[in-house]
Amino acid sequence: MVVPESHDTPAVLYIDLHLIHEVTSPQAFDVLRARGLTVHRPDRTVGTMDHSTPTGPRNALGKYAYADTQAESQVNKFAQNCAEFGLEMHALGEKGQGIVHVIGPERGLTQPGKTIVCGDSHTSTHGAFGALAFGIGTTEVGYVLATQCLLQRKPRTMEVRIDGALPRGVTAKDMILAIIRKIGVAGGTGHVIEYTGSAIRNMNMDQRMTVCNMSIEAGARAGMVAPDDVTFAYLHGRHASPKGHAWDEAVNAWRALCSDGDARYDRSISLDASLLEPMVTFGVDPSMGIGISEVVPSHGIPGLQDALAYMGIEPGRPLKGHPIQVAFVGSCTNSRISDIRAAADILKGRRVAEGVRCLVVPGSQQIKQEAESLGLHDVIRAAGAEWREPGCSMCIGMNGDIVPPGQYAISTSNRNFKGRQGPGSRTFLASPEMVAASAVMGVVTDPREVLP
Amino acid sequence: MKKFEKFTAHYAVLNREDIDTDQIIPARFLKVTTRDGLGKHLFSDWRYHADGSDNESFALNCSEHRHAQILVAGANFGCGSSREHAPWALHDFGIRAVLSTSFGDIFANNALKNGVLPIQVSPEFLAHLLGTDGGTMTIDLEAQTVTRDDGISENFKIESFARYRLLHGIDEFEFLMSQSEAIARYEQINGK
């Protein structure tokens, strides 16, 4: 904190790591140019290309096929901006490229105690490491480029405590969908969520990232988990992690970054993980979810009739067995190696149902390489699914990977908003396990029925 | 930066809760590298049919609401994506203020930087407005009041620094730049 807040002015908060991508930065670079400014700390700024990038293969000439010229020029503009201002940038197809919230942790840039921002609401992902990480708009991207600082008021705090063991076939994705269902899409507004409890402690980093990623879907700009040995083991030896003596010092400092035992939160809720089952959404916001054994509700939710009309769904019936045309495994929520492996384990020896398009999109080049070294791409392709280049892909549909109007997609992404995956698209949010199982069966399927 | 002055204007009503920024401006319009001219894409999937023609039943397409400068919407307006294209599109369309009982945090923050005032009102006041088919309203940031043409009025709260800089036309960027010595000192002391 550079300057603490007062009644008259917010705090001037120092930003330790600024992640940037092609969609929310071009207008910020224009402001820098117009004001004759440089980037204050290029060494604390890292760029990657992810939203508008194609996920199809290069052609014979080594070129990628962009969705349109606008997407291509946005990506090119980003490369020019990063070169002009001297910033580290991981370009399309290069080794370090991938979804911004996947490469930060993967490269060891995301560390406990850091303040991290990015022009993207899913920046909450990085809170899984005990960092304070939140999404900002493009004007603020400009502020951080120019000063490495932001003006911030202190947020309220909320504890989401989850104890108990997740049953077989129930995942971190199901847990966060259950949390959002419980507190609603505005339940965390104005708050930073801390996820606590034995169920969180027993999770690996991929799982904690999935939970923190969707904090914003409950309205919270940031979600965090206290760092522990699981966190340190993940970070050890990564590209930007401290090395040697500095590593020991860092771990000692990071150990102190947990909430006090008698800490009080502005709000607390709790959940029993052992009571959860695989979740799937039926509506047009992430709180409109049900357990796979439940039926679609008929009342008691604002906007329900409108949501069901858009989705073409009948109340009072289960979603299980509902036909799907698209299955998507990917996005900053569920595109890490454990997600790809979970999907591949179910696809192994099976075929994607006729009439279903199944895309598996790894979160980064590194994950793609790791999956291929394990032979997962062969399993995925043998099942008739597409194994693609890394990027945001069908989560936001900016790169041409879209769900056709009226079709049903079951998706591991984070938003089922109207038209999110393409105009007229209808989205069921679920875990990688449920998406893969549904791809094989051609209908929404309880993954526990097909688990190896 | 332009000062935010007291104004009286027409308001339009969008009686829905949880209007996310994907509805305010769909992602396919984010491939631009400038911020101008996004008003034509505002609420694109609600305002236009798939063939591009106007959806006449959408509030902002009705002749009396086309020039509305104030939007009244259900709770949790602007949730979801951090895209600043949402307030850019609202501003380009001509919207200067949005009234609701609550807003997405990032949207509200972005709106304040772009001359679009997010005004948080009580559920009772909002219910009254949502029950009307638009009308005229006066917004006074100095007094922190909104007053409908029938005289019904309400005070609203706003973060003190945001109010101050909007009233005085102070650019936040300039304020941050003026902190450069404090920032340099912080970096030195903390080894950043």
XYZ file of C-alpha atoms in Angstrom:
644
model
C 0.000 0.000 0.000
C 1.568 3.244 -1.169
C -0.932 5.573 0.527
C -3.657 4.340 2.929
C -7.265 5.321 2.349
C -8.892 8.259 4.077
C -12.444 9.558 4.108
C -11.676 11.761 1.126
C -9.520 9.479 -0.995
C -9.196 5.768 -1.676
C -5.923 3.978 -0.984
C -3.166 4.019 -3.591
C -2.571 0.287 -3.964
C 0.651 -1.015 -5.492
C 0.223 -3.784 -8.068
C 2.884 -6.512 -8.004
C 1.851 -8.233 -11.210
C -0.115 -6.902 -14.180
C -1.278 -9.455 -16.730
C -2.483 -8.149 -20.084
C -4.132 -9.565 -23.210
C -5.297 -8.344 -26.594
C -8.952 -7.505 -25.861
C -8.868 -5.075 -22.938
C -5.533 -3.321 -23.492
C -5.409 -1.527 -26.897
C -7.318 1.575 -25.738
C -5.055 1.776 -22.652
C -1.913 1.810 -24.808
C -3.517 4.583 -26.882
C -3.916 6.667 -23.720
C -0.237 6.153 -22.877
C 0.774 7.287 -26.354
C -1.557 10.298 -26.245
C -0.039 11.378 -22.923
C 3.518 10.593 -23.937
C 3.946 8.055 -21.124
C 5.965 4.860 -20.858
C 5.135 1.660 -18.974
C 6.323 2.285 -15.422
C 7.346 -1.315 -14.665
C 7.728 -3.503 -17.750
C 9.278 -6.113 -15.415
C 5.935 -6.440 -13.594
C 3.858 -6.662 -16.766
C 3.299 -9.871 -18.721
C 1.202 -10.283 -21.845
C -0.352 -13.240 -23.617
C -2.793 -13.721 -26.471
C -5.899 -15.758 -25.689
C -9.387 -14.365 -26.399
C -9.361 -13.624 -30.138
C -6.821 -16.268 -31.113
C -7.776 -19.202 -33.345
C -7.566 -22.700 -31.856
C -7.309 -24.515 -35.170
C -3.960 -25.775 -36.490
C -1.532 -23.756 -38.640
C -1.855 -24.286 -42.382
C 0.933 -25.523 -44.675
C 2.398 -22.006 -44.751
C 2.534 -21.884 -40.946
C -0.368 -19.409 -40.763
C -3.321 -19.515 -38.391
C -6.872 -19.029 -39.681
C -8.433 -16.129 -37.766
C -12.209 -15.798 -37.369
C -12.080 -12.489 -39.223
C -9.757 -9.606 -40.032
C -10.842 -7.732 -36.899
C -9.656 -10.556 -34.638
C -6.373 -10.761 -36.525
C -5.749 -7.032 -36.394
C -6.524 -6.964 -32.653
C -3.928 -9.691 -32.061
C -1.391 -7.919 -34.295
C -2.037 -4.621 -32.537
C -1.301 -6.286 -29.209
C 2.023 -7.618 -30.489
C 2.923 -4.132 -31.757
C 1.967 -2.491 -28.464
C 4.008 -4.943 -26.391
C 7.018 -4.502 -28.687
C 6.740 -0.709 -28.663
C 6.565 -0.533 -24.857
C 9.145 -3.276 -24.282
C 6.901 -5.825 -22.565
C 7.277 -9.571 -22.139
C 4.610 -11.136 -24.356
C 3.812 -14.726 -25.214
C 2.637 -14.729 -28.817
C 0.280 -17.166 -30.477
C 1.887 -20.570 -30.874
C 4.910 -19.770 -28.687
C 5.866 -21.973 -25.754
C 4.624 -19.703 -22.968
C 1.336 -18.741 -24.600
C -2.052 -19.617 -23.187
C -5.046 -18.299 -21.300
C -3.869 -15.435 -19.109
C -5.151 -17.069 -15.896
C -3.494 -20.343 -16.782
C -0.031 -19.041 -17.669
C 0.326 -16.785 -14.597
C 0.343 -19.701 -12.136
C 2.041 -22.058 -14.574
C 5.041 -19.732 -14.944
C 5.239 -19.148 -11.192
C 4.346 -15.464 -11.648
C 1.333 -15.866 -9.391
C 2.609 -16.013 -5.820
C 1.143 -15.719 -2.315
C 0.740 -12.180 -1.026
C 1.032 -10.510 -4.411
C -1.476 -7.980 -5.679
C -2.415 -9.091 -9.180
C -4.716 -7.414 -11.687
C -5.760 -8.021 -15.269
C -8.397 -6.578 -17.558
C -10.483 -9.688 -17.127
C -13.022 -10.589 -14.451
C -11.657 -14.106 -13.959
C -8.456 -12.699 -12.476
C -9.974 -13.992 -9.227
C -8.409 -17.341 -10.261
C -5.000 -16.269 -8.908
C -6.451 -15.912 -5.401
C -6.045 -19.698 -5.121
C -2.408 -18.933 -4.193
C -3.274 -16.482 -1.447
C -2.792 -13.499 -3.761
C -5.188 -10.541 -3.838
C -6.231 -10.754 -7.473
C -9.104 -9.022 -9.222
C -10.361 -7.891 -12.610
C -10.194 -4.271 -13.771
C -11.440 -2.242 -16.730
C -9.353 -0.824 -19.549
C -9.026 2.660 -18.004
C -7.443 1.011 -14.972
C -5.211 -1.098 -17.226
C -3.866 2.283 -18.357
C -3.378 3.454 -14.755
C -1.410 0.326 -13.893
C 0.709 0.499 -17.035
C 1.581 4.120 -16.263
C 1.952 4.043 -12.464
C 1.816 0.378 -11.320
C -0.939 1.553 -8.958
C -4.710 1.641 -8.557
C -7.093 3.599 -6.350
C -9.005 1.208 -4.117
C -11.408 1.223 -1.201
C -11.146 -1.625 1.285
C -13.623 -4.377 0.365
C -15.826 -6.278 2.794
C -14.886 -9.857 3.665
C -16.817 -13.085 3.344
C -15.901 -16.569 4.484
C -17.136 -19.547 2.527
C -16.308 -22.581 4.618
C -16.506 -26.041 3.061
C -15.832 -29.058 5.253
C -16.236 -32.737 4.501
C -14.951 -34.924 1.687
C -16.188 -34.581 -1.892
C -17.885 -37.848 -2.919
C -16.536 -39.805 -5.905
C -17.320 -38.091 -9.200
C -18.005 -34.736 -7.523
C -15.480 -32.036 -8.383
C -14.283 -28.527 -7.539
C -16.542 -27.283 -10.346
C -19.582 -28.854 -8.707
C -18.566 -27.267 -5.417
C -18.354 -23.728 -6.798
C -21.604 -24.138 -8.757
C -23.250 -25.245 -5.485
C -21.786 -22.222 -3.670
C -23.047 -19.804 -6.340
C -26.461 -21.446 -6.267
C -26.550 -20.930 -2.501
C -25.413 -17.283 -2.324
C -26.647 -16.067 -5.731
C -24.959 -14.106 -8.503
C -24.820 -10.977 -6.333
C -24.164 -12.765 -3.019
C -20.507 -11.761 -2.963
C -20.829 -8.254 -4.418
C -18.579 -5.774 -2.604
C -16.728 -8.628 -0.879
C -13.539 -10.606 -1.174
C -14.279 -14.266 -0.459
C -11.918 -16.459 1.535
C -12.537 -20.159 0.966
C -11.730 -22.158 4.090
C -12.382 -25.615 5.532
C -11.083 -29.126 5.143
C -12.531 -29.631 1.664
C -10.448 -26.688 0.374
C -7.338 -27.835 2.280
C -7.626 -31.259 0.626
C -7.716 -29.780 -2.865
C -4.799 -29.526 -5.271
C -3.993 -26.171 -6.911
C -5.927 -26.905 -10.109
C -9.041 -27.485 -8.031
C -8.513 -24.389 -5.873
C -8.102 -22.339 -9.057
C -11.406 -23.658 -10.401
C -13.152 -22.553 -7.201
C -11.528 -19.102 -7.003
C -12.024 -18.568 -10.761
C -15.795 -18.437 -10.412
C -15.868 -16.080 -7.385
C -16.884 -13.325 -9.792
C -19.930 -15.381 -10.798
C -21.100 -14.861 -7.218
C -20.359 -11.130 -7.582
C -17.063 -11.174 -5.642
C -14.181 -9.495 -7.472
C -11.692 -11.670 -5.628
C -11.661 -15.066 -3.972
C -8.730 -16.477 -2.054
C -7.314 -19.518 -0.310
C -4.613 -19.302 2.375
C -1.317 -20.647 1.010
C -0.037 -23.935 2.425
C 2.351 -26.776 1.557
C 0.193 -27.669 -1.471
C 0.697 -24.126 -2.779
C 4.448 -24.165 -2.139
C 4.899 -27.591 -3.744
C 3.099 -26.337 -6.863
C 5.269 -23.215 -7.120
C 8.619 -24.857 -6.367
C 10.938 -24.783 -9.367
C 8.637 -22.835 -11.674
C 10.056 -20.285 -14.102
C 9.471 -17.147 -12.007
C 9.471 -18.768 -8.551
C 12.247 -17.686 -6.177
C 15.281 -19.995 -6.250
C 17.766 -21.246 -3.643
C 17.973 -19.234 -0.433
C 15.356 -16.790 -1.720
C 12.903 -19.690 -2.008
C 13.275 -20.578 1.696
C 12.804 -16.953 2.691
C 9.764 -16.637 0.474
C 8.118 -19.754 1.899
C 8.702 -18.495 5.429
C 7.028 -15.202 4.562
C 4.177 -16.932 2.723
C 3.405 -19.159 5.716
C 2.412 -16.057 7.656
C -0.219 -15.115 5.084
C -3.179 -16.901 6.634
C -6.139 -15.357 8.421
C -5.967 -15.336 12.214
C -7.756 -18.215 13.927
C -10.218 -15.783 15.484
C -10.607 -13.666 12.345
C -14.062 -12.183 11.885
C -15.677 -11.767 8.499
C -18.441 -9.402 7.480
C -20.362 -12.451 6.327
C -19.895 -16.236 6.642
C -21.575 -19.193 5.033
C -20.784 -22.889 5.179
C -21.335 -25.947 3.044
C -20.901 -29.688 3.568
C -18.943 -31.116 0.632
C -20.027 -34.674 1.420
C -23.642 -33.781 0.585
C -22.847 -32.504 -2.934
C -23.535 -34.295 -6.190
C -22.522 -33.432 -9.770
C -24.062 -30.059 -10.685
C -25.387 -28.707 -13.975
C -26.969 -25.354 -14.804
C -30.340 -25.072 -16.514
C -30.695 -21.294 -16.873
C -28.962 -18.130 -18.007
C -26.788 -17.282 -15.030
C -24.417 -19.505 -13.046
C -26.645 -19.547 -9.942
C -29.360 -21.387 -11.881
C -27.942 -24.828 -11.198
C -29.225 -28.153 -9.865
C -27.787 -31.475 -8.744
C -27.964 -34.065 -11.502
C -30.654 -36.009 -9.602
C -32.866 -32.938 -9.126
C -35.550 -31.497 -11.384
C -35.564 -28.024 -12.941
C -37.379 -25.689 -10.500
C -40.752 -24.229 -11.430
C -40.777 -21.172 -9.152
C -38.869 -19.135 -6.598
C -36.109 -17.737 -8.805
C -36.213 -14.222 -10.318
C -36.202 -14.322 -14.110
C -36.917 -18.068 -14.142
C -39.687 -18.034 -16.780
C -37.608 -15.889 -19.120
C -34.567 -18.141 -18.570
C -36.505 -21.345 -19.227
C -38.091 -19.846 -22.347
C -34.645 -18.908 -23.693
C -33.267 -22.340 -22.840
C -36.306 -24.196 -24.163
C -36.448 -26.173 -20.919
C -39.513 -27.523 -19.081
C -39.717 -27.005 -15.311
C -40.356 -29.981 -13.080
C -38.232 -32.382 -15.125
C -34.601 -33.462 -14.693
C -31.894 -32.175 -17.040
C -30.349 -35.608 -17.037
C -31.093 -37.137 -20.434
C -31.525 -33.769 -22.187
C -29.949 -33.879 -25.681
C -26.810 -31.817 -26.404
C -25.139 -30.938 -29.697
C -21.851 -29.475 -28.443
C -19.479 -30.468 -25.633
C -16.681 -28.082 -24.641
C -13.780 -28.829 -22.301
C -11.690 -25.712 -21.776
C -11.603 -22.100 -20.437
C -9.748 -20.527 -17.498
C -12.084 -22.506 -15.235
C -11.316 -26.040 -16.441
C -8.496 -26.340 -18.992
C -5.624 -27.486 -16.803
C -3.876 -30.821 -17.072
C -6.072 -32.490 -14.429
C -9.188 -31.320 -16.299
C -7.897 -32.656 -19.620
C -6.966 -35.927 -17.937
C -10.403 -36.243 -16.308
C -12.096 -35.792 -19.692
C -9.672 -38.167 -21.442
C -10.213 -40.861 -18.792
C -13.906 -40.902 -19.665
C -13.416 -40.612 -23.436
C -10.906 -43.475 -23.420
C -12.168 -46.389 -25.466
C -15.459 -44.631 -26.192
C -16.840 -42.568 -29.084
C -18.406 -39.115 -29.012
C -22.105 -39.611 -29.844
C -23.241 -39.048 -33.415
C -24.359 -35.475 -34.000
C -22.249 -34.113 -31.133
C -19.245 -31.859 -31.667
C -16.754 -32.207 -28.839
C -13.868 -29.739 -28.414
C -11.040 -30.161 -25.949
C -9.019 -26.960 -25.683
C -5.995 -26.947 -23.366
C -5.351 -23.785 -21.356
C -1.793 -23.272 -22.495
C 0.928 -24.517 -24.810
C 2.613 -26.105 -21.804
C -0.538 -28.031 -20.877
C -0.962 -29.056 -24.510
C 2.582 -30.381 -24.557
C 2.179 -32.173 -21.236
C -1.098 -33.773 -22.349
C 0.513 -34.905 -25.598
C 3.489 -36.395 -23.760
C 0.945 -38.466 -21.802
C -0.807 -39.495 -25.031
C -4.063 -37.834 -23.978
C -4.453 -36.156 -27.382
C -4.532 -39.601 -29.028
C -7.244 -40.747 -26.628
C -9.260 -37.590 -27.281
C -8.912 -37.826 -31.062
C -9.627 -41.560 -31.114
C -12.937 -40.782 -29.414
C -13.828 -38.426 -32.248
C -13.275 -35.229 -30.258
C -11.232 -32.241 -31.478
C -7.881 -31.566 -29.767
C -7.157 -27.902 -30.331
C -4.636 -25.104 -29.790
C -4.824 -23.217 -26.451
C -7.059 -20.184 -25.882
C -10.364 -18.985 -24.411
C -12.147 -20.522 -27.393
C -15.811 -21.411 -26.943
C -16.116 -19.912 -23.478
C -16.544 -16.479 -25.062
C -16.701 -17.303 -28.776
C -14.611 -14.330 -29.930
C -12.320 -16.470 -32.074
C -14.992 -18.174 -34.158
C -15.409 -21.220 -31.885
C -19.128 -20.755 -31.312
C -22.248 -22.755 -30.551
C -24.803 -22.367 -33.392
C -28.103 -20.598 -32.564
C -30.566 -22.746 -30.632
C -28.106 -25.583 -30.039
C -27.330 -26.973 -26.590
C -23.744 -26.987 -25.372
C -22.540 -28.659 -22.212
C -19.494 -26.693 -21.205
C -16.785 -26.571 -18.551
C -16.649 -22.773 -18.893
C -17.922 -20.232 -16.369
C -20.840 -18.330 -17.911
C -24.182 -19.488 -19.267
C -25.386 -15.969 -20.049
C -27.664 -15.625 -23.075
C -25.586 -15.664 -26.231
C -22.318 -16.081 -24.343
C -21.086 -18.957 -26.536
C -22.531 -17.416 -29.703
C -25.810 -15.642 -30.572
C -28.744 -17.860 -29.540
C -26.474 -20.473 -27.908
C -27.811 -22.428 -24.913
C -25.280 -23.439 -22.272
C -25.265 -26.077 -19.547
C -22.309 -25.483 -17.213
C -20.741 -28.601 -15.703
C -17.500 -30.355 -14.711
C -15.064 -31.858 -17.260
C -16.250 -35.291 -16.141
C -19.891 -34.512 -16.862
C -19.057 -32.807 -20.165
C -17.050 -35.815 -21.388
C -19.719 -38.277 -20.221
C -22.429 -36.232 -21.942
C -20.379 -36.014 -25.151
C -20.255 -39.797 -25.266
C -23.925 -40.341 -24.449
C -25.256 -37.401 -26.511
C -27.383 -36.313 -23.559
C -26.711 -34.706 -20.169
C -25.214 -37.581 -18.197
C -24.280 -38.256 -14.573
C -20.520 -38.851 -14.862
C -20.621 -41.386 -12.017
C -22.347 -43.794 -14.402
C -19.355 -43.914 -16.741
C -16.387 -43.260 -14.473
C -13.547 -45.735 -14.980
C -12.648 15.719 -17.903
C -16.153 17.194 -18.129
C -17.858 18.164 -14.886
C -20.930 16.126 -14.025
C -23.666 18.734 -13.617
C -27.257 18.549 -12.439
C -29.494 17.499 -15.303
C -33.073 16.611 -16.124
C -33.694 13.960 -18.730
C -35.937 11.171 -19.913
C -35.533 7.738 -18.337
C -36.259 4.329 -19.825
C -37.038 1.185 -17.853
C -35.491 -2.276 -18.247
C -37.428 -4.353 -15.759
C -34.984 -7.267 -15.435
C -32.565 -8.302 -12.734
C -28.959 -9.395 -13.207
C -28.388 -7.740 -16.572
C -24.836 -8.911 -17.283
C -22.287 -7.075 -19.411
C -22.573 -9.785 -22.090
C -26.154 -8.504 -22.599
C -25.053 -4.850 -22.497
C -22.566 -5.565 -25.281
C -21.944 -9.100 -26.600
C -18.351 -10.336 -26.860
C -18.295 -10.375 -30.655
C -18.157 -6.561 -30.559
C -15.028 -6.528 -28.383
C -12.623 -7.136 -31.258
C -12.207 -3.397 -31.735
C -9.031 -1.560 -30.756
C -10.741 1.803 -30.175
C -13.530 2.815 -27.813
C -15.718 4.951 -30.049
C -19.002 4.185 -31.742
C -20.035 1.230 -29.582
C -23.518 2.686 -28.911
C -24.918 0.930 -31.970
C -24.099 -2.417 -30.348
C -25.662 -1.554 -26.962
C -28.002 -4.404 -25.908
C -27.507 -5.727 -29.433
C -29.176 -9.123 -28.960
C -32.216 -7.487 -27.345
C -32.470 -4.453 -29.606
C -32.177 -6.209 -32.946
C -33.646 -9.358 -34.459
C -31.254 -11.930 -35.932
C -31.774 -10.347 -39.370
C -30.586 -6.983 -38.035
C -34.008 -5.297 -37.958
C -35.150 -3.443 -34.836
C -37.002 -5.363 -32.138
C -39.846 -2.883 -31.641
C -40.822 -4.377 -28.291
C -37.466 -3.489 -26.694
C -37.736 -0.394 -24.475
C -34.920 1.605 -26.057
C -36.477 1.100 -29.520
C -39.722 2.860 -28.568
C -39.767 6.374 -30.033
C -40.196 8.084 -26.645
C -37.211 6.219 -25.137
C -34.719 6.424 -28.003
C -33.167 9.547 -26.541
C -33.299 8.458 -22.916
C -30.259 9.612 -20.932
C -31.126 7.630 -17.829
C -31.676 3.901 -17.531
C -33.628 2.282 -14.703
C -32.907 -1.434 -14.306
C -33.439 -4.354 -11.927
C -30.951 -5.393 -9.229
C -27.324 -6.322 -9.938
C -26.997 -4.375 -13.181
C -23.672 -4.922 -14.976
C -22.643 -8.204 -13.359
C -20.190 -10.542 -15.082
C -17.390 -9.607 -17.453
C -15.079 -6.661 -16.714
C -15.392 -5.261 -20.271
C -15.288 -1.470 -20.154
C -16.985 -1.636 -23.542
C -20.234 -1.812 -21.509
C -20.059 1.743 -20.109
C -18.463 2.923 -23.383
C -21.506 1.606 -25.274
C -23.945 3.118 -22.758
C -22.199 6.484 -22.931
C -21.994 6.449 -26.717
C -25.745 5.726 -26.852
C -26.298 8.801 -24.666
C -26.867 7.248 -21.232
C -25.487 9.412 -18.385
C -26.815 7.517 -15.373
C -28.141 4.071 -14.455
C -30.416 3.531 -11.455
C -30.676 0.178 -9.704
C -30.592 -1.307 -6.225
C -27.126 -2.786 -6.872
C -24.410 -3.028 -9.504
C -21.630 -5.389 -10.487
C -18.492 -4.057 -8.730
C -16.291 -3.841 -11.817
C -19.049 -2.317 -13.954
C -19.772 0.404 -11.385
C -16.074 1.175 -11.142
C -15.726 1.377 -14.941
C -18.895 3.450 -15.343
C -17.642 6.130 -12.930
C -14.572 6.600 -15.140
C -16.687 7.196 -18.227
C -19.283 9.769 -17.254
C -21.974 7.172 -16.534
C -23.185 7.523 -12.947
C -24.319 4.286 -11.253
C -26.944 5.396 -8.722
C -27.893 2.966 -5.992
C -31.490 3.505 -4.857
C -33.746 1.752 -2.345
C -35.857 -1.261 -3.396
C -39.016 0.830 -2.767
C -37.897 3.699 -4.980
C -36.754 1.296 -7.697
C -40.068 -0.607 -7.537
C -41.884 2.682 -8.047
C -39.784 3.517 -11.095
C -40.004 -0.004 -12.546
C -43.785 0.346 -12.352
C -43.729 3.297 -14.745
C -43.189 3.319 -18.473
C -40.383 5.845 -18.384
C -40.682 9.525 -17.574
C -38.562 12.487 -16.639
C -36.103 12.664 -13.782
C -33.661 15.140 -12.321
C -30.277 13.946 -11.071
C -28.375 16.220 -8.719
C -24.978 14.777 -7.805
C -24.083 17.736 -5.589
C -27.198 17.235 -3.441
C -27.111 13.453 -4.062
C -30.778 13.337 -4.991
C -32.860 11.838 -7.769
C -36.289 13.381 -8.272
C -38.999 12.095 -10.552
C -41.275 14.526 -12.406
C -44.133 13.614 -10.029
C -42.049 14.968 -7.154
C -41.045 11.626 -5.659
C -37.436 11.961 -4.579
C -34.672 9.971 -2.955
C -31.207 10.611 -1.617
C -28.429 8.342 -2.787
C -24.954 7.534 -1.507
C -21.796 7.664 -3.588
C -18.154 7.097 -2.725
C -16.760 10.459 -1.603
C -13.782 10.653 -3.965
C -15.844 9.658 -7.008
C -18.372 12.381 -6.194
C -15.678 14.982 -5.677
C -13.837 14.295 -8.896
C -17.043 14.044 -10.988
C -18.336 17.355 -9.628
C -15.014 19.073 -10.255
C -14.124 17.310 -13.476
C -10.915 15.929 -11.952
C -9.193 13.189 -13.893
C -8.280 10.187 -11.750
C -5.278 9.547 -13.989
C -3.833 12.967 -13.107
C -4.397 12.235 -9.421
C -2.505 8.937 -9.661
C 0.308 10.532 -11.669
C 0.640 13.147 -8.937
C 1.487 10.294 -6.526
C 4.695 9.441 -8.401
C 7.029 10.442 -5.556
C 5.117 8.342 -3.041
C 5.172 5.440 -5.483
C 8.943 5.744 -6.017
C 9.489 5.883 -2.253
C 7.324 2.805 -1.749
C 9.256 0.889 -4.400
C 12.566 1.819 -2.813
C 11.576 0.949 0.756
C 9.918 -2.340 -0.187
C 12.513 -3.448 -2.708
C 9.915 -3.573 -5.465
